[in-house]
Tab-separated table of C-alpha atoms in Angstrom:
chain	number	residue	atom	x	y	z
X	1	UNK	CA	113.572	77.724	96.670
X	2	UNK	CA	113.251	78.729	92.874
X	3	UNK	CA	110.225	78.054	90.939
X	4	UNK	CA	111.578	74.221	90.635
X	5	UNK	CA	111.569	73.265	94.154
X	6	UNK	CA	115.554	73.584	93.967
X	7	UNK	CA	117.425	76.061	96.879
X	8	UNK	CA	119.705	78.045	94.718
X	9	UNK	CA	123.331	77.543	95.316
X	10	UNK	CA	125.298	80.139	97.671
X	11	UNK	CA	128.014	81.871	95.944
X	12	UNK	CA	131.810	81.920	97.174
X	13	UNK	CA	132.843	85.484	97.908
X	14	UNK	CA	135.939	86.354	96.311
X	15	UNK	CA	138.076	88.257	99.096
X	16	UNK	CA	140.957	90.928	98.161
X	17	UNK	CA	143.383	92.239	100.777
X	18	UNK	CA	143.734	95.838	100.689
X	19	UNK	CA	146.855	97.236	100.033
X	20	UNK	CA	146.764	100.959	99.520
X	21	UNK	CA	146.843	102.921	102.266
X	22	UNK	CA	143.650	104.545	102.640
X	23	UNK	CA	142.036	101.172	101.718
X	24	UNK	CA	143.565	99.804	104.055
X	25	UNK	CA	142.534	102.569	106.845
X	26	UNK	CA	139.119	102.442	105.254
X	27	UNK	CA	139.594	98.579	106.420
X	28	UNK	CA	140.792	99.541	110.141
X	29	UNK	CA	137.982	101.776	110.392
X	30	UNK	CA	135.201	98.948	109.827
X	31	UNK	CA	137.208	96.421	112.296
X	32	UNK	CA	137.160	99.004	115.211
X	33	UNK	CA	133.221	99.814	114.584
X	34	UNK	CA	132.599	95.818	113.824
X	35	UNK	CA	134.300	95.334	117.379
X	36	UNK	CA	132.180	98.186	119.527
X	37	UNK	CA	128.685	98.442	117.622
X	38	UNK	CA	125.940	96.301	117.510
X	39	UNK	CA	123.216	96.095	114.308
X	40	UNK	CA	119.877	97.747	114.668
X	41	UNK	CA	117.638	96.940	111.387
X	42	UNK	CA	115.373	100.030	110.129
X	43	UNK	CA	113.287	97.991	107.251
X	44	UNK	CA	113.252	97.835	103.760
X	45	UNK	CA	114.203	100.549	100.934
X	46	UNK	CA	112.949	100.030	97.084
X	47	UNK	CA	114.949	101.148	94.229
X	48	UNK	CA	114.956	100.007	90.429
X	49	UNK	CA	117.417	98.373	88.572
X	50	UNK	CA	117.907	96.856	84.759
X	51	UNK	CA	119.534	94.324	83.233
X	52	UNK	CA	120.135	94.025	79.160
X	53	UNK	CA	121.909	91.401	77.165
X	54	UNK	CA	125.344	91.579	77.588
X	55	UNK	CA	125.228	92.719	81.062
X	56	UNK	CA	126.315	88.816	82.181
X	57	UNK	CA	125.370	88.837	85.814
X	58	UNK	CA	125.345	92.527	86.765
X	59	UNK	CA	122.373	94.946	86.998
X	60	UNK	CA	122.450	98.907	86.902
X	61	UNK	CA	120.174	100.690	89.118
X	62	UNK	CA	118.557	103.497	87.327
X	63	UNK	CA	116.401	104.704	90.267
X	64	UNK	CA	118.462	104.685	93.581
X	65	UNK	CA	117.613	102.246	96.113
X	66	UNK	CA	115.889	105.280	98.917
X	67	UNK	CA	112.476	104.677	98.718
X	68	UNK	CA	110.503	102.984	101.725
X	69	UNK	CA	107.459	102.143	99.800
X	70	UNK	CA	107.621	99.372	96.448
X	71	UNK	CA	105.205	101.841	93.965
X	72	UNK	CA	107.530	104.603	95.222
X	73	UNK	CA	109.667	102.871	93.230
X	74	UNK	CA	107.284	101.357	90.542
X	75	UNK	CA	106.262	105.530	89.968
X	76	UNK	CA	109.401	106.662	89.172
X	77	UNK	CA	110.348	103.929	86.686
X	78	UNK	CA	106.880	105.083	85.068
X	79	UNK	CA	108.352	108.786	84.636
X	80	UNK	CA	111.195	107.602	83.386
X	81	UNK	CA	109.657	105.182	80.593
X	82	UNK	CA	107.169	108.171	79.888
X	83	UNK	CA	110.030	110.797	78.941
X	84	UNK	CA	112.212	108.397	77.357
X	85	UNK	CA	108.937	107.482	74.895
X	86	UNK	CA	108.458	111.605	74.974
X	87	UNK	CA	111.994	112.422	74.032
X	88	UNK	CA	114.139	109.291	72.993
X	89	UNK	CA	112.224	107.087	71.331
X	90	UNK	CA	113.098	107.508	67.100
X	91	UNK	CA	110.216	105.317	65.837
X	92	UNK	CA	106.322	104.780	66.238
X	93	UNK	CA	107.142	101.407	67.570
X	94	UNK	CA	109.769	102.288	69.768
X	95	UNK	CA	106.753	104.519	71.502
X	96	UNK	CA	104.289	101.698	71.684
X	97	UNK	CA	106.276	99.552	73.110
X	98	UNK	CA	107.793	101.718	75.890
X	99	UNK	CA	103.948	103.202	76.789
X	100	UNK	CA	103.124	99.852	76.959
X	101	UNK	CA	104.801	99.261	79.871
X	102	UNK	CA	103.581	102.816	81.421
X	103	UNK	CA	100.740	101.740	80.807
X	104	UNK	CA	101.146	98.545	82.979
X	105	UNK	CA	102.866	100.262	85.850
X	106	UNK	CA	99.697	102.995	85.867
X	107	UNK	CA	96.976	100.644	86.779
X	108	UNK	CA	99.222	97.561	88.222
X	109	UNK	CA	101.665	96.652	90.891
X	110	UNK	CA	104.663	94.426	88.427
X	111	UNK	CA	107.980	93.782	90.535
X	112	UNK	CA	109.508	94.316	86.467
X	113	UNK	CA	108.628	95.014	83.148
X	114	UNK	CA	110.718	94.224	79.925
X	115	UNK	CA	110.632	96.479	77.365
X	116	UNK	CA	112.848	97.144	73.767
X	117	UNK	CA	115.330	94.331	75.583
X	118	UNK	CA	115.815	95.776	78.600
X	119	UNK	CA	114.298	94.169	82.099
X	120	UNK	CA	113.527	96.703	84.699
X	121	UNK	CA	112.786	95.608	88.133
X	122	UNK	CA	112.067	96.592	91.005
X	123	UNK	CA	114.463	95.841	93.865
X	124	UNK	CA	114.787	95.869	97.491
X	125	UNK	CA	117.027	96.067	99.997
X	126	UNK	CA	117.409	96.332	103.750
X	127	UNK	CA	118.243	99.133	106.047
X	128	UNK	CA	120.879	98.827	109.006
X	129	UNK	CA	122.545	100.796	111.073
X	130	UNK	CA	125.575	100.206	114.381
X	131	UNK	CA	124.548	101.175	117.945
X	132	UNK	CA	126.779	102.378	120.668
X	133	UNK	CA	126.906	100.784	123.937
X	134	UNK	CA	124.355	103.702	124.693
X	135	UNK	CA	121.794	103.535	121.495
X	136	UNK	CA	123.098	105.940	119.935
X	137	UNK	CA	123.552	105.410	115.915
X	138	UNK	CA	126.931	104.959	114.303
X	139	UNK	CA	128.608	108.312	113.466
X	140	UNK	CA	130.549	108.538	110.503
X	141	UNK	CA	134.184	107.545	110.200
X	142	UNK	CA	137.522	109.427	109.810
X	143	UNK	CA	138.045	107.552	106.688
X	144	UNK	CA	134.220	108.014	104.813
X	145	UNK	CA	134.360	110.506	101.961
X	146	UNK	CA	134.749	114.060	102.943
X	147	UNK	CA	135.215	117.077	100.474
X	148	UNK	CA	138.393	118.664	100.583
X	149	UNK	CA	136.008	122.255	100.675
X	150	UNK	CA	132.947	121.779	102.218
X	151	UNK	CA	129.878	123.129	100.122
X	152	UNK	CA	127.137	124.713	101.836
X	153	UNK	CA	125.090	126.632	99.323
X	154	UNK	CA	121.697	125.108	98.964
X	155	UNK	CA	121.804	124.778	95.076
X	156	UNK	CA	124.977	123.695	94.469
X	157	UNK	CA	124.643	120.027	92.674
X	158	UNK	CA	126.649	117.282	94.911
X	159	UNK	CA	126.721	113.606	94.956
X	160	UNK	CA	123.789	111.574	94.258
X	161	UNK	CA	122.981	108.287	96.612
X	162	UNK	CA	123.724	104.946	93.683
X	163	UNK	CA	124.694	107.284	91.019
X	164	UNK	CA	126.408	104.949	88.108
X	165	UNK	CA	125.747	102.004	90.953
X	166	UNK	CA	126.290	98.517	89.224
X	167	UNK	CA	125.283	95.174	91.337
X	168	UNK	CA	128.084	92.650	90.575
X	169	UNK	CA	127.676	89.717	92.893
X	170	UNK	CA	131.278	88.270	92.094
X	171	UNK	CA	133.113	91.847	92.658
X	172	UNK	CA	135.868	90.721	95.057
X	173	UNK	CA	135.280	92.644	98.415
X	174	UNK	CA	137.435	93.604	101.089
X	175	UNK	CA	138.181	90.850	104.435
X	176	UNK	CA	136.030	93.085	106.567
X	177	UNK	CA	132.959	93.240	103.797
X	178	UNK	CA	133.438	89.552	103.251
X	179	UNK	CA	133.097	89.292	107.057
X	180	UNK	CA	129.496	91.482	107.220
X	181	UNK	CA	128.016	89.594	103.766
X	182	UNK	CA	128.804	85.949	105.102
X	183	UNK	CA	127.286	86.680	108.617
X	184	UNK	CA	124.336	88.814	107.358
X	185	UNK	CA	123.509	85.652	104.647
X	186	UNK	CA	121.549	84.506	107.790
X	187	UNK	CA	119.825	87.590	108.735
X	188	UNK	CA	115.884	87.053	109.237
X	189	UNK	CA	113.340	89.146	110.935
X	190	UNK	CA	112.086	87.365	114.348
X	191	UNK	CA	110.145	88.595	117.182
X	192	UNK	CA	106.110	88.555	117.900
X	193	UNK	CA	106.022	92.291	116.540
X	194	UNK	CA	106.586	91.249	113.152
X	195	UNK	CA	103.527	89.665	111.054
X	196	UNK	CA	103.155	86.698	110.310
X	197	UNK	CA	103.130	87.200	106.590
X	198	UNK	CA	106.330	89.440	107.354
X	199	UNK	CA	108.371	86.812	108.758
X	200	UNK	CA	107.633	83.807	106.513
X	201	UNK	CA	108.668	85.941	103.337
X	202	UNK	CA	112.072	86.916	105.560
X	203	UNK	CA	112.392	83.355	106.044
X	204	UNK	CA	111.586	82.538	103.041
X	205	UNK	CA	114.390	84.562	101.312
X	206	UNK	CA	117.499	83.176	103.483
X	207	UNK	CA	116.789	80.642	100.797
X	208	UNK	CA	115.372	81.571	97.514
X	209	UNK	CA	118.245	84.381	97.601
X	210	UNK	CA	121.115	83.222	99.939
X	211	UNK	CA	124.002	86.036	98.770
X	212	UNK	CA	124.216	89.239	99.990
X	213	UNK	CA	125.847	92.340	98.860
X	214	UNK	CA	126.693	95.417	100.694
X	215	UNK	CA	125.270	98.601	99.431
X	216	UNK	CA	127.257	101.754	99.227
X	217	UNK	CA	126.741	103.449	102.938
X	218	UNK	CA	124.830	106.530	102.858
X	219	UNK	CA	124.117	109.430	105.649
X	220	UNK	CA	121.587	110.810	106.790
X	221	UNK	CA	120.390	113.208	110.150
X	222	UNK	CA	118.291	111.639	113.187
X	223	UNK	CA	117.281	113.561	116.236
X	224	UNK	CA	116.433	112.837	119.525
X	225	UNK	CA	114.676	115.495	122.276
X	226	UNK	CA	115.120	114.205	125.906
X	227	UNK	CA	115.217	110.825	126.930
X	228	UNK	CA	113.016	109.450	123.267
X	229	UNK	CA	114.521	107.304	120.968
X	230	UNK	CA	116.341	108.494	117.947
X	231	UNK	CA	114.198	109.528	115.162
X	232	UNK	CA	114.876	109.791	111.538
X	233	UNK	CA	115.169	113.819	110.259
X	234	UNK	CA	115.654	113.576	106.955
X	235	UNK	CA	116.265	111.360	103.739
X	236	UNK	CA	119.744	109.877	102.508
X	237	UNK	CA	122.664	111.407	100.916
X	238	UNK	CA	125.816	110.126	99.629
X	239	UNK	CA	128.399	111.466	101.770
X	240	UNK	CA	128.213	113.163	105.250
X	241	UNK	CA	128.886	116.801	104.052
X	242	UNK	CA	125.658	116.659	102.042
X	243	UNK	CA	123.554	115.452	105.057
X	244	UNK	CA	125.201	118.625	107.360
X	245	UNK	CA	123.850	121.056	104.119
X	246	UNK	CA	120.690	119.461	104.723
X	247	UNK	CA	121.041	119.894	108.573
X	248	UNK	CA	122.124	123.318	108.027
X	249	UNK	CA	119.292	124.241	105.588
X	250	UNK	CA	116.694	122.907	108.204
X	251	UNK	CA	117.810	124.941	111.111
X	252	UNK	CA	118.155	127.996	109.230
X	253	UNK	CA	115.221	128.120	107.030
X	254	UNK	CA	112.942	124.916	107.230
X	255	UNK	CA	112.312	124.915	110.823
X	256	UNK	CA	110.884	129.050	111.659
X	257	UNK	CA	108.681	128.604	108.786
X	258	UNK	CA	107.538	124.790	110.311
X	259	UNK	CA	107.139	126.996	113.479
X	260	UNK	CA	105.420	129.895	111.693
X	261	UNK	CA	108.356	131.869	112.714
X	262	UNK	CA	108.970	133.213	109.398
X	263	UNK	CA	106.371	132.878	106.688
X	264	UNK	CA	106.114	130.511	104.235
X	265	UNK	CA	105.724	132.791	101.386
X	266	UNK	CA	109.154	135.191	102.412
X	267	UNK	CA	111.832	135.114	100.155
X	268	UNK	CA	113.991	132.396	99.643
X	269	UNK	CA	117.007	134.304	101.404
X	270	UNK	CA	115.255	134.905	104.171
X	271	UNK	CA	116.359	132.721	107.271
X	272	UNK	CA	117.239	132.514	110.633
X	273	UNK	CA	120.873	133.874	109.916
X	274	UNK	CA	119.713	137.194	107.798
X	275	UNK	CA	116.937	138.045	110.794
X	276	UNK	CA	119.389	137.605	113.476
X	277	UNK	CA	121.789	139.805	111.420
X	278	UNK	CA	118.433	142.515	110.894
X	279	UNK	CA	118.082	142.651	114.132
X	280	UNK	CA	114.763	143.357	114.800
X	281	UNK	CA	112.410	140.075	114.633
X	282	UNK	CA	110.415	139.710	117.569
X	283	UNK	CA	111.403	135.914	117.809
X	284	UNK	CA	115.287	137.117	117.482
X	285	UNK	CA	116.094	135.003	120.726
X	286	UNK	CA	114.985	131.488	118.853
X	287	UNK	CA	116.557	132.369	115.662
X	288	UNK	CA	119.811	133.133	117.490
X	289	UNK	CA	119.336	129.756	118.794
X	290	UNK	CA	119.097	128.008	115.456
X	291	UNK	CA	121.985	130.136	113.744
X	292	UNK	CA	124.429	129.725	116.702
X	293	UNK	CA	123.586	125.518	116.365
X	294	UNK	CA	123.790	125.849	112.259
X	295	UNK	CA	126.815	127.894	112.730
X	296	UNK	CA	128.808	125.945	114.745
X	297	UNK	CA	127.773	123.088	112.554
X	298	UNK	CA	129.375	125.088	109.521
X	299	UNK	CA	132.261	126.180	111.163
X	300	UNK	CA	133.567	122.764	112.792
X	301	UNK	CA	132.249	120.538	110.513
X	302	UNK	CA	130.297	118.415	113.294
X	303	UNK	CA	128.857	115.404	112.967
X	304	UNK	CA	125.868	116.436	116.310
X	305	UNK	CA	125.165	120.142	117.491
X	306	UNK	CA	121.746	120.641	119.550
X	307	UNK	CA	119.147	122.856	119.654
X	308	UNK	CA	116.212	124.084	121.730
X	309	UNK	CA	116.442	121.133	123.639
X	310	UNK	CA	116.825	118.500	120.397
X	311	UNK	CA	120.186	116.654	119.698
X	312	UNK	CA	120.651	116.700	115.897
X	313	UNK	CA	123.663	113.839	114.774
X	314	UNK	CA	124.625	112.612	111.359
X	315	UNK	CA	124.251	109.244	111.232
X	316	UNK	CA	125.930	106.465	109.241
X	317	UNK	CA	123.191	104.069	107.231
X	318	UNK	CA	123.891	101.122	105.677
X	319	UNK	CA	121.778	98.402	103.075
X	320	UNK	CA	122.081	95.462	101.830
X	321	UNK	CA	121.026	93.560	99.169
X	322	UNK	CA	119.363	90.208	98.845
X	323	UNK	CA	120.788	87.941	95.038
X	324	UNK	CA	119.568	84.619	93.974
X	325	UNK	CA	120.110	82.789	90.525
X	326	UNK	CA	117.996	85.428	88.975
X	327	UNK	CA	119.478	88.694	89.888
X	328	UNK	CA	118.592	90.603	93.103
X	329	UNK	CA	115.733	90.422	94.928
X	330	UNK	CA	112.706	92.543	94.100
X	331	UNK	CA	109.522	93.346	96.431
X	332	UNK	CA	108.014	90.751	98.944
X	333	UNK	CA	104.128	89.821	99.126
X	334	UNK	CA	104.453	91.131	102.742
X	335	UNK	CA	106.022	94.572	101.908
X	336	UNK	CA	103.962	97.650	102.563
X	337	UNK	CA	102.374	99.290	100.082
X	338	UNK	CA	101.640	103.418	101.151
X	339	UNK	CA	100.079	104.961	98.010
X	340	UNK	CA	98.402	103.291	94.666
X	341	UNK	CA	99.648	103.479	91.005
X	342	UNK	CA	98.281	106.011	88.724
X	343	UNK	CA	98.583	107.718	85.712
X	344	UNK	CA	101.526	110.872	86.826
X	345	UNK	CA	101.657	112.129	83.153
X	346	UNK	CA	99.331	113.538	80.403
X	347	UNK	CA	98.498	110.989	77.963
X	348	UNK	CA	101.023	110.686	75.684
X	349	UNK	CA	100.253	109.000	72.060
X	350	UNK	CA	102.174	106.608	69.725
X	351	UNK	CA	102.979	109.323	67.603
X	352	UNK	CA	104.129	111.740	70.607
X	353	UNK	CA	101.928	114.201	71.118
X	354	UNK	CA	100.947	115.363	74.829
X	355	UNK	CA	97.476	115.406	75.240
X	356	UNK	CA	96.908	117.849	78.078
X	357	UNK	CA	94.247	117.552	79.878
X	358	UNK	CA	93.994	113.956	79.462
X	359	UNK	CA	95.705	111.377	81.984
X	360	UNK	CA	96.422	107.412	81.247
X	361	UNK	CA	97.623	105.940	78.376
X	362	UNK	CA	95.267	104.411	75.711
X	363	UNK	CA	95.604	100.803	74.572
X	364	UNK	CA	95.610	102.352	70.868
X	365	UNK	CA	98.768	104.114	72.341
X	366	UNK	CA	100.560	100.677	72.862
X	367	UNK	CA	101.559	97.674	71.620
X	368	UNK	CA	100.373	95.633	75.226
X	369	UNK	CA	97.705	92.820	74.644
């Protein structure tokens, strides 16, 4: 319901039939993993997004939609307001206003702030993945994005997760996306493990924000040792080459210094592969282990290589996004909050000078009540 007692109206999903070839493999794809997988639901992610005059119906997310914690979120839209009043703003007033709203998202918890015309707002989505007939979590497709050259050096920039990422809840979708929105329009939590609080707000939003759109899918690795469940290794990234550089990077380097293998203060080209090529550690056996995995990772471009006993996979991830009549869904009164707001930069003035030393912004600073 919206703040008049009135259940917003569901929108009609505009439905395009694919036509180009790879689209319409990309399509043949989903409909073979629609027919074999079931849905397993991870929880919510937090990202922010902004809408401006002239933006109609769609938002822009500025801060991609990763984070499993709401002030997560709410902190990085402060660090972003803070160095655009640093380094963008042209006026005094321009300043006040935009520390004004840092100064609102250092002591409090908003879901958005306006500022200089802009609304920014903290949204959420939800976290789903497909499940083999054994548990096992989707792996991704032939037809998901794949470099034509794989890139494996560490610093090498790649694709962000939401980069450029507008929400447009009348972009005409594919039959198979139409398909997933319509049936996940429905989608509640249930089940005595859930709190009470948790499951009204779920309920709750089936109604206040009854369209759905699908989120671009993102990868990431999860690991399993034995007969335990799958566990999450690692954060998203946009395509599944980037999540193997990640897997690759944690073999070789994170994991020996985790261990203690190799110290945490040795040079930053010092992994598993250069002391197996030295020669002469005295844990050579386990590095060779780690290598030969990271190798054969590199060299066949897997998608699961194992390890010591642990089963490493890139796994497919996919979100979704809650819309009503005012734009999509932001945080719910149930959602868990891990860490509390605070000032992250020096106090900055109206007139922009850094004073070091000195954290939160002043009300003199601003141009808040």
């Amino acid at each position: 319901m919206n703040e008049h007692g009135v259940r917003p109206a569901a929108r009609p999903v505009l439905v395009r039939i694919p036509v180009e070839p790879v689209e319409a493999a990309i399509e043949a794809d989903a409909f073979d993993a629609a027919s074999r997988n079931r849905l397993a639901v991870r929880g919510p992610l937090f990202g922010v997004a902004t809408w401006s005059e002239g933006d109609g119906q769609r938002w822009k997310v500025i801060d991609p939609i990763t984070n499993g914690c709401p002030q997560q979120a709410r902190d990085d839209l402060q660090s972003k307001l803070w160095f655009r009043a640093k380094d963008e703003a042209e006026t005094e007033a321009e300043r006040r206003a935009l520390l004004g709203a840092v100064a609102r998202l250092e002591t409090g918890k908003p879901s958005e702030v306006s500022v200089l015309g802009t609304r920014y707002r903290v949204v959420r989505a939800e976290e789903y993945a497909g499940l083999d007939a054994d548990g096992g979590v989707e792996l991704p497709r032939p037809t998901d994005p794949e470099p034509a050259v794989p890139e494996w050096d560490r610093i090498t920039d790649t694709a962000e997760v939401d980069d450029g990422l507008v929400l447009d809840p009348d972009a005409p979708v594919t039959p198979l996306q139409a398909a997933e929105m319509l049936t996940m329009r429905t989608f509640a939590y249930k089940g005595s493990r859930y709190p009470g609080g948790v499951l009204r707000d779920s309920a709750r939003a089936v109604d206040s924000h009854p369209d759905v759109l699908l989120l671009p899918t993102t990868f990431m690795i999860v690991k399993r040792t034995g007969n335990e469940r799958w566990g999450v290794g690692g954060g998203p990234h946009a395509t599944p080459q980037d999540a193997r550089r990640a897997l690759d990077y944690s073999l070789v380097w994170f994991k020996p210094r985790q261990a203690g293998v190799i110290p945490v203060t040795a040079g930053a080209d010092v992994d598993a592969r250069s002391l197996v090529a030295e020669g002469t550690h005295p844990d050579l056996a386990d590095m060779k282990v780690l290598a030969d995995a990271a190798d054969r990772l590199r060299a066949g471009r897997l998608n699961e290589v194992e390890a010591h006993g642990t089963v490493y996979r890139i796994a497919r991830s996919r979100r979704l996004l809650r819309w009503g009549s005012d734009g999509p869904e932001s945080q719910r009164p149930s959602d868990v909050t891990t860490v509390e707001p605070m000032a992250l930069h020096p106090r900055l003035d109206a007139y922009g000078v850094i004073h070091n030393g000195e954290e939160g912004t002043r009300p003199e600073d601003t141009d808040a009540p």
